[in-house]
Every structure is written in structure tokens, then in C-alpha cells.
Coordinates of N, CA, C and O in Angstrom, one line a residue:
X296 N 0.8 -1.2 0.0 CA 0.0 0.0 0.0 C 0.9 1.2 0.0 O 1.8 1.4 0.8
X297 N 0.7 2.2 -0.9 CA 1.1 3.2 -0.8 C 1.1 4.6 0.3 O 0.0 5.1 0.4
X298 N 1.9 5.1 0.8 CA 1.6 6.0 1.5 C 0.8 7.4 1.1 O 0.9 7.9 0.0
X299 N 0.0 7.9 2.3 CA -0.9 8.7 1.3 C -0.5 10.1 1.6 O 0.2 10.7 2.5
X300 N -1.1 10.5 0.4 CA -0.3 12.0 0.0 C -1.1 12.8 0.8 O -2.1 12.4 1.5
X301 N -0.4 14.4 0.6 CA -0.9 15.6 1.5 C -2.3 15.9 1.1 O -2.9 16.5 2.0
X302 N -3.0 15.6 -0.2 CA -4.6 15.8 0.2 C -5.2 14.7 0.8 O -6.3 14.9 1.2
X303 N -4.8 13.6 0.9 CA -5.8 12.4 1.5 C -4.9 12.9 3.2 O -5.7 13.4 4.1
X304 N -4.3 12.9 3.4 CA -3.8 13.7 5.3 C -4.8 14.2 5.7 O -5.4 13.9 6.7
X305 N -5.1 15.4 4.7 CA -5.7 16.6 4.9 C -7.2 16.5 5.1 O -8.0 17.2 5.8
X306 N -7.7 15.2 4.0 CA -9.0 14.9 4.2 C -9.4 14.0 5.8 O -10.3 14.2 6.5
X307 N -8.5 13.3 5.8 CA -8.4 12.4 7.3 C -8.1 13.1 8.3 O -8.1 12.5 9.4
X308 N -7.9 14.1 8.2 CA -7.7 15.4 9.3 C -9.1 16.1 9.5 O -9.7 16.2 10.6
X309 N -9.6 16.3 8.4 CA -10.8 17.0 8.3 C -11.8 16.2 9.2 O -12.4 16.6 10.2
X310 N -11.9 15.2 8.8 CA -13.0 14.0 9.2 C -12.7 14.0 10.4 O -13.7 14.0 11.1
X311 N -11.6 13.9 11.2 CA -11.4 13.1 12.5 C -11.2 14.3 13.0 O -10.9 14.1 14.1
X312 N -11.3 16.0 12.7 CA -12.0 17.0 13.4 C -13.2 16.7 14.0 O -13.5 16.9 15.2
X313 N -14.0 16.2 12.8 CA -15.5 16.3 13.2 C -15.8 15.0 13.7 O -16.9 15.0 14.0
X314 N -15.4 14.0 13.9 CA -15.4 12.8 14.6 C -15.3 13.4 16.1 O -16.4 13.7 16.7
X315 N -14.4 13.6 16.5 CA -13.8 14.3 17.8 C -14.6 15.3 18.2 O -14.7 15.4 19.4
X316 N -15.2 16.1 17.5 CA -16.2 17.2 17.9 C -16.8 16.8 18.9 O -16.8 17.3 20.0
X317 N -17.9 15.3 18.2 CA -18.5 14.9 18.8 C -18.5 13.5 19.8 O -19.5 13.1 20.2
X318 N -17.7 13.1 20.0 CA -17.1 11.5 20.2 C -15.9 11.9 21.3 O -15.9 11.3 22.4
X319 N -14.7 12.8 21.0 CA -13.8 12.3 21.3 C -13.1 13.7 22.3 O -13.5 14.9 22.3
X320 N -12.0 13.0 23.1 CA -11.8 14.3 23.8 C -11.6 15.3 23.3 O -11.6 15.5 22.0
X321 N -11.6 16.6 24.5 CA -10.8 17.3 23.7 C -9.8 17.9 23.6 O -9.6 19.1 23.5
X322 N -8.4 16.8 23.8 CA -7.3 17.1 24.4 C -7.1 16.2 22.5 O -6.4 16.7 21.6
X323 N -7.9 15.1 22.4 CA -7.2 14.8 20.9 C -7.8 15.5 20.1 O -7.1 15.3 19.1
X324 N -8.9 16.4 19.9 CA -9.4 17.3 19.2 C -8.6 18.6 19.0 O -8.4 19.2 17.9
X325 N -8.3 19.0 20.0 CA -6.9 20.7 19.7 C -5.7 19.9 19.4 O -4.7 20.7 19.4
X326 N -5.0 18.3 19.2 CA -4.3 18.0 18.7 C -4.0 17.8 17.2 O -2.9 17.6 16.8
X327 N -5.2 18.1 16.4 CA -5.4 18.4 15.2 C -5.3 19.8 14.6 O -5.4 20.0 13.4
X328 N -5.0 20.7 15.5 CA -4.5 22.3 15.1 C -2.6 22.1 15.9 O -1.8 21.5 16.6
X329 N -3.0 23.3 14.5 CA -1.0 23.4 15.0 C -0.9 24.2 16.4 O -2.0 24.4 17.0
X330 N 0.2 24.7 16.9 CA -0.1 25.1 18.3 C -0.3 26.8 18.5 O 0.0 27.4 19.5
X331 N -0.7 27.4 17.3 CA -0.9 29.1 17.3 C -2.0 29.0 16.1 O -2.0 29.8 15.2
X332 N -2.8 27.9 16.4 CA -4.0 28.2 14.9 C -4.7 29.1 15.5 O -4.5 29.7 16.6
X333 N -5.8 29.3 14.4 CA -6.8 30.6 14.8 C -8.0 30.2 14.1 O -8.2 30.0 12.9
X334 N -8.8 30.0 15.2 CA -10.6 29.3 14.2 C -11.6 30.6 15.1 O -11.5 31.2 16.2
X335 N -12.6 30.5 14.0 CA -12.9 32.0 13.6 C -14.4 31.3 13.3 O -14.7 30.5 12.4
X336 N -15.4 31.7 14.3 CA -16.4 31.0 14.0 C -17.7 32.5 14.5 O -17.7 33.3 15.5
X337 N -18.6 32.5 13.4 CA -19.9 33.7 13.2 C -20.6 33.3 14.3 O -20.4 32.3 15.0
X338 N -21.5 34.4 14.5 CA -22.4 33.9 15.7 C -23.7 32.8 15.5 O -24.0 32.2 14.5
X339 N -24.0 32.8 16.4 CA -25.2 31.3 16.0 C -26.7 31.9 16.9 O -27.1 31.3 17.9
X340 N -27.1 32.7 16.6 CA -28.3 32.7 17.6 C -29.2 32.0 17.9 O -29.9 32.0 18.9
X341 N -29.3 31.2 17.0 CA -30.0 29.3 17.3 C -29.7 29.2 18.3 O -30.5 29.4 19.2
X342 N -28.5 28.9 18.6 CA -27.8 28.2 20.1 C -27.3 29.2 20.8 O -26.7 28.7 21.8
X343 N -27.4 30.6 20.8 CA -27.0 31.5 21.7 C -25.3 31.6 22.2 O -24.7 31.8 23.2
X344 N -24.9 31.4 20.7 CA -23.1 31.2 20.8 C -23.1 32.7 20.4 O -24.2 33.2 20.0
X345 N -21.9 33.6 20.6 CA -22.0 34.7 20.5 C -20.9 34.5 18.9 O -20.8 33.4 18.3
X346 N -20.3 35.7 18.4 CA -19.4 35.2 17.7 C -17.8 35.0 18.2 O -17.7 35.5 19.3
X347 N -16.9 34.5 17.8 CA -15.7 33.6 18.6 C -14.7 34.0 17.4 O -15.0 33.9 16.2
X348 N -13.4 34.6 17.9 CA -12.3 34.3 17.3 C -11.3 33.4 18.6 O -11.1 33.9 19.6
X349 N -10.9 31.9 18.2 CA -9.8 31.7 19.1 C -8.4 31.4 18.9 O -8.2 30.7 17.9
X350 N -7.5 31.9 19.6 CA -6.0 31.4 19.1 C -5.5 30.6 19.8 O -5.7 30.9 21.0
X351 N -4.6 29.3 19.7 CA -3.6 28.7 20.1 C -4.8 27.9 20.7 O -5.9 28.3 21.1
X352 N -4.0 26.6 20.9 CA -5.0 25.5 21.1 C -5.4 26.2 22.6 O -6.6 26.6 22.5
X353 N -4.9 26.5 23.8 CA -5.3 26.6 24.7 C -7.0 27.4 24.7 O -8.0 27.1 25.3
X354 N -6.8 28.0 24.0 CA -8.6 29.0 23.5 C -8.7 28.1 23.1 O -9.2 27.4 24.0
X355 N -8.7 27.3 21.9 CA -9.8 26.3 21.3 C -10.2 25.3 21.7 O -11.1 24.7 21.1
X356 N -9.4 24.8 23.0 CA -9.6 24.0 24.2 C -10.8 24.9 25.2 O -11.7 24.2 25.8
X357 N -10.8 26.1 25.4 CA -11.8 26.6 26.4 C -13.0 27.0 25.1 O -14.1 27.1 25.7
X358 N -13.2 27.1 23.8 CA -14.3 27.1 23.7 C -15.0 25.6 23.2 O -16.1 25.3 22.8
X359 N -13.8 24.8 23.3 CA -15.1 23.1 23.1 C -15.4 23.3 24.3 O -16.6 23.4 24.2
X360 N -15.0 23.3 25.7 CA -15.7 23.0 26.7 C -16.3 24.1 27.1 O -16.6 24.1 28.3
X361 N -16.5 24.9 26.6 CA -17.3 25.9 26.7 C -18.9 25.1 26.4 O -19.8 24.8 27.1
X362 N -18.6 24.8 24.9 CA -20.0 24.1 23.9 C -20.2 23.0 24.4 O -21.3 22.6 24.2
X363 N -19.5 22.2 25.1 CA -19.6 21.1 25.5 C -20.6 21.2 27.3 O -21.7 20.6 27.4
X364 N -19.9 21.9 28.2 CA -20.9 22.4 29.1 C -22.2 22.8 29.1 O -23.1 22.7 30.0
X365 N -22.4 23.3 27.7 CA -23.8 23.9 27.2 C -24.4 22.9 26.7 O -25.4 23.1 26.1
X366 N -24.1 22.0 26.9 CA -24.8 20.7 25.8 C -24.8 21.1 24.0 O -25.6 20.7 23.2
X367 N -23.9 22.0 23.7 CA -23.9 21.9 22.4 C -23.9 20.8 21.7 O -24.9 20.4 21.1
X368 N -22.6 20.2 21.9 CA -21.8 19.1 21.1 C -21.0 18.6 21.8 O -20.8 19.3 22.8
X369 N -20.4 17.9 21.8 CA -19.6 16.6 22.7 C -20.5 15.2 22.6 O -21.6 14.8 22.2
X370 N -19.3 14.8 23.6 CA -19.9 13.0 24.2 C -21.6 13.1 24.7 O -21.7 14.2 25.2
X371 N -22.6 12.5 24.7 CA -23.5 12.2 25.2 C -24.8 13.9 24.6 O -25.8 14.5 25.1
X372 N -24.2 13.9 23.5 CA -25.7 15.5 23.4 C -25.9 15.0 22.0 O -26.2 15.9 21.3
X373 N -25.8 13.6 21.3 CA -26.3 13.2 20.1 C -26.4 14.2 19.1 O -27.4 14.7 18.6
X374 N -25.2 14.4 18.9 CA -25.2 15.5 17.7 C -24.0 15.3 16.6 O -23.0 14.9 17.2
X375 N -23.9 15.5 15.8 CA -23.2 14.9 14.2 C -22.5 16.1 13.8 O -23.3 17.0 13.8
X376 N -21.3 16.5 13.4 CA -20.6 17.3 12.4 C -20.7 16.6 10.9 O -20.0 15.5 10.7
X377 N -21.2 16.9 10.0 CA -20.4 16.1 8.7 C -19.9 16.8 8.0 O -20.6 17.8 7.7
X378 N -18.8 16.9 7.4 CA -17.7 17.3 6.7 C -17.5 16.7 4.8 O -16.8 15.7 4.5
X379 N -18.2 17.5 3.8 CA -18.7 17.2 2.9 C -18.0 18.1 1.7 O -17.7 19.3 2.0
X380 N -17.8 17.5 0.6 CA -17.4 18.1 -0.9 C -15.8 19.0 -0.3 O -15.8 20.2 -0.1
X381 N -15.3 18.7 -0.2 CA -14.2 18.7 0.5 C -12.7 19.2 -1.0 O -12.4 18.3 -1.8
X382 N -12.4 19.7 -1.1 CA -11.7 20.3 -1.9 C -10.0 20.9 -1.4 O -10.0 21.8 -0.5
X383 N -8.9 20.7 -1.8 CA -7.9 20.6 -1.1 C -6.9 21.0 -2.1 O -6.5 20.3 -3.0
X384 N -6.6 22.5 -1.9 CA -5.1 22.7 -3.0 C -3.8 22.9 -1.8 O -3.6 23.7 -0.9
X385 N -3.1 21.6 -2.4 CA -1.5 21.9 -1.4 C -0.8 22.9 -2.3 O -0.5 22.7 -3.5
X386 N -0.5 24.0 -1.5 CA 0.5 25.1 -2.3 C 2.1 24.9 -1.9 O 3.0 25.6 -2.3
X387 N 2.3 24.1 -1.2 CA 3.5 24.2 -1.0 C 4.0 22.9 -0.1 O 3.1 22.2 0.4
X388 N 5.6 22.3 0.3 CA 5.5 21.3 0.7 C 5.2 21.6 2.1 O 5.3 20.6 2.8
X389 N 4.8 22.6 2.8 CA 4.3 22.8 4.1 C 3.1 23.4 4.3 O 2.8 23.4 5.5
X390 N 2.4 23.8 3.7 CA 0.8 24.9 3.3 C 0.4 23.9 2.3 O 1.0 23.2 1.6
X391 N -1.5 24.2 2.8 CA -2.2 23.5 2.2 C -3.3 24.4 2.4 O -3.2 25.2 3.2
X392 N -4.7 24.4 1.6 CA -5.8 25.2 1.7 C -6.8 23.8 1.2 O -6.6 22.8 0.4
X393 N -8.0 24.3 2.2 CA -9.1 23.3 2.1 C -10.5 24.0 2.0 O -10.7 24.7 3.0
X394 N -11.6 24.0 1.0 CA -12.8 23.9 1.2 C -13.6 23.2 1.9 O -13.1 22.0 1.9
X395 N -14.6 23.1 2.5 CA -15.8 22.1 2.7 C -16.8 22.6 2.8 O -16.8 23.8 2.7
X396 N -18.5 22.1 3.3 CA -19.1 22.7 3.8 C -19.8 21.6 4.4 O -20.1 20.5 3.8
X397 N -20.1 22.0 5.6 CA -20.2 21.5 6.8 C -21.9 21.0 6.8 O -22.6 21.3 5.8
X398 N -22.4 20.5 7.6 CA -24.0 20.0 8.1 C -23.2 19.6 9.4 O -22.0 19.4 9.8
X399 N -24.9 19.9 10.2 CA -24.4 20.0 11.6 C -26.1 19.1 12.0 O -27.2 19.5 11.8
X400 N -25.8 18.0 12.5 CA -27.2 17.4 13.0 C -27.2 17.2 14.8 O -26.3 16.9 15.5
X401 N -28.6 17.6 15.2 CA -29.4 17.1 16.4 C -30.1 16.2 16.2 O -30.6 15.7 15.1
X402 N -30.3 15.7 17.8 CA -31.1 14.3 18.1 C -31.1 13.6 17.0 O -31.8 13.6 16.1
X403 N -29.9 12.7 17.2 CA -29.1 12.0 16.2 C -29.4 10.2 16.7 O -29.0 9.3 16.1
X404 N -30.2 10.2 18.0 CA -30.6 9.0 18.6 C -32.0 8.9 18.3 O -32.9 8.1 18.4
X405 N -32.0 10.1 18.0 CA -34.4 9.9 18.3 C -34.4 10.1 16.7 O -34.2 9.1 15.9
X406 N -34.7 11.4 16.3 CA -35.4 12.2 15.1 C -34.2 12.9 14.4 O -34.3 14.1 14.4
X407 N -33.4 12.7 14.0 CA -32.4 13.6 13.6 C -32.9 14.6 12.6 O -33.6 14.5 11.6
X408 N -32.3 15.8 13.4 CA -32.7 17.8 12.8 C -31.4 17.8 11.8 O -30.3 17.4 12.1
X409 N -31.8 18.3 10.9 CA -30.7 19.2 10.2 C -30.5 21.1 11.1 O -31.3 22.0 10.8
X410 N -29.7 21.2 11.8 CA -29.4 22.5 12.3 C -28.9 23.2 11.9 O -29.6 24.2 11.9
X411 N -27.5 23.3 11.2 CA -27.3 24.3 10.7 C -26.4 23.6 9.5 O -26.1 22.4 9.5
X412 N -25.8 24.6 8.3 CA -25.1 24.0 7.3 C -24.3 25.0 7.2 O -24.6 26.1 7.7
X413 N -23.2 24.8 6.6 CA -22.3 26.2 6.4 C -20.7 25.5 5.5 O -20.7 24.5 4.8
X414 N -19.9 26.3 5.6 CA -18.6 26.0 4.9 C -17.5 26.4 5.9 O -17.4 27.4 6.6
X415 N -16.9 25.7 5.8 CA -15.1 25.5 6.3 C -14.1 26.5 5.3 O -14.1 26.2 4.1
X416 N -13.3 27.7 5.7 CA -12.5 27.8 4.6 C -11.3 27.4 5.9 O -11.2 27.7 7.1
X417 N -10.4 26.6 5.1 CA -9.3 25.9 6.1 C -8.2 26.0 5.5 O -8.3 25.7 4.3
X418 N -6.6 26.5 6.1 CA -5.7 26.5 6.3 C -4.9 25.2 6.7 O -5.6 24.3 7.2
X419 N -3.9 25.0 6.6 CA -2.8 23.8 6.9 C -1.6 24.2 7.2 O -1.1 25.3 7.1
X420 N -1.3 23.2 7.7 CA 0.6 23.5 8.1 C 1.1 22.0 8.5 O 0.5 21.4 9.4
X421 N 2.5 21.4 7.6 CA 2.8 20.4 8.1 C 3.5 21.1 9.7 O 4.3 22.0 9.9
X422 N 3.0 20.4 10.6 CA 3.6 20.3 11.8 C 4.2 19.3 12.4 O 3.4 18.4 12.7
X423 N 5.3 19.1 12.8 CA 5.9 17.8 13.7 C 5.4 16.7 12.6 O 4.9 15.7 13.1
X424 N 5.5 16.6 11.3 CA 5.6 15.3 10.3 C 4.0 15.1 10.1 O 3.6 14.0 9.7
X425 N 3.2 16.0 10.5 CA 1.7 16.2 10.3 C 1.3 17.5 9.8 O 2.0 18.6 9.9
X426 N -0.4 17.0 9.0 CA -0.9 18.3 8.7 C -1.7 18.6 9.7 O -2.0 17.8 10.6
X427 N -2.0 19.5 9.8 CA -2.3 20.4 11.0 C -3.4 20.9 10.5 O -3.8 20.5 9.4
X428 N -4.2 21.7 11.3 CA -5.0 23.2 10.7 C -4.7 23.9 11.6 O -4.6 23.7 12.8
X429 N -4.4 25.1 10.8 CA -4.2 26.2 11.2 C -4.8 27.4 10.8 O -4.1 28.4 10.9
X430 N -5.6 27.5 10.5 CA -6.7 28.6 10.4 C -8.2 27.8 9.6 O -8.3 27.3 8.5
X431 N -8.8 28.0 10.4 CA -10.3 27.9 10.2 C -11.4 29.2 10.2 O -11.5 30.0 11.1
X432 N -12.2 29.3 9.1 CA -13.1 30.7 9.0 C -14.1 29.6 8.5 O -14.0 28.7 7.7
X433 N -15.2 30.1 9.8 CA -16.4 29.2 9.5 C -17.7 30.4 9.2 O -17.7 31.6 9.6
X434 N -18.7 29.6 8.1 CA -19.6 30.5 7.6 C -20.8 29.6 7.5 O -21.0 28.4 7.0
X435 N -21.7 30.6 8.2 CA -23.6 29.7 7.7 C -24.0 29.8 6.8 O -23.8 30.9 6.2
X436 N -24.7 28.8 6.3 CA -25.5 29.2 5.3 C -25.3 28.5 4.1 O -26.0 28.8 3.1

């Protein structure tokens, strides 16, 4: 088997963001940002999120458990990230840029809601023999 290249990383990065969103700690979840990223997320008045810039894992560590406290998303609040049409130009052997756009599901055990939908514009960086993200700008809609 061949080893896989910087857009299949980058896609398996993406995915196992949103795996971890909901499933997984979140000590392996900010392990997937480099360690000065910057995720950049609009407000949500659905859920009464305000809007959020955070830098360096330690902020993006205080706003999952921020959401996670709230019953946003985490372990046990039955809710789905999916990570969809996913699009990946590596510019360089260390930078990479990613499209996606996102769906976001509730009551994922009973009736599952479509809540919100939106797009990923995502940033990369090989870090420590990994791709990283390092900047995320999230948009609804």
C-alpha cells in the first residue's frame, strides 16, 4: 500500500475534526491544530453562541468546553458534524488550503434535525511530520 499523499492527510484530518467534535476528547481534538492556529467561527443565535475568534490550542480548548458544558456538542448531546465536498489545494510542501461545507445534525438518537449548514474555509501547516490546521473561517449558510 502506498503512503498517502498531502490531500488524503488533509481529508483524514478534516473528518477526524469532526469525529472528535462529537465523540472524542478534547485534548485529541486541539491535537489536530498546530499550536498558534486561529478558528474563527460567526455567531449562531439558534444556540446563543456569540461570535468567537480563538488562538492557540489553549482558547480552542476553552471554547469546546465551553460548547460542550452547554450541551452543544460533545460525548453524550447526540449531535453529528459532517464534513462534505471537501476540496484541497496543497500550495506548498508545508501549506495546504481546504474547502468544505459542513452540516451539523441534532437528536441524532431519536429524530435527527438538520441544524445548521455552512462552509469550512481551512488553512494547513505540516507540523511535527503532520498536517495540522491552522486557520479555520467558519460561515452559515
Amino acid at each position: 500500500m502506498q503512503p498517502e499523499g498531502p490531500a488524503e492527510q488533509i481529508r483524514s484530518t478534516l473528518a477526524r475534526i469532526a469525529h472528535l467534535a462529537d465523540t472524542g476528547s478534547v485534548e485529541d481534538y486541539v491535537e489536530q491544530f498546530t499550536r498558534e492556529a486561529e478558528w474563527n467561527m460567526p455567531a449562531n443565535p439558534d444556540r446563543g453562541i456569540p461570535a468567537q475568534v480563538r488562538r492557540g490550542r489553549e482558547e480552542i480548548a476553552a471554547g469546546v468546553r465551553e460548547r460542550r458544558a452547554a450541551g452543544i456538542q460533545g460525548p453524550g448531546t447526540f449531535t453529528r458534524h459532517v464534513t462534505t465536498a471537501i476540496a484541497v489545494d496543497v500550495m506548498s510542501e508545508t501549506t495546504a488550503r481546504a474547502d468544505a461545507v459542513w452540516t451539523f445534525y441534532v437528536d441524532t438518537t431519536t429524530t435527527p434535525k438538520l441544524s445548521g449548514v455552512g462552509s469550512y474555509a481551512d488553512e494547513f501547516e505540516l507540523e511535527d511530520g503532520r498536517w495540522r490546521l491552522s486557520r479555520r473561517v467558519i460561515s452559515r449558510g
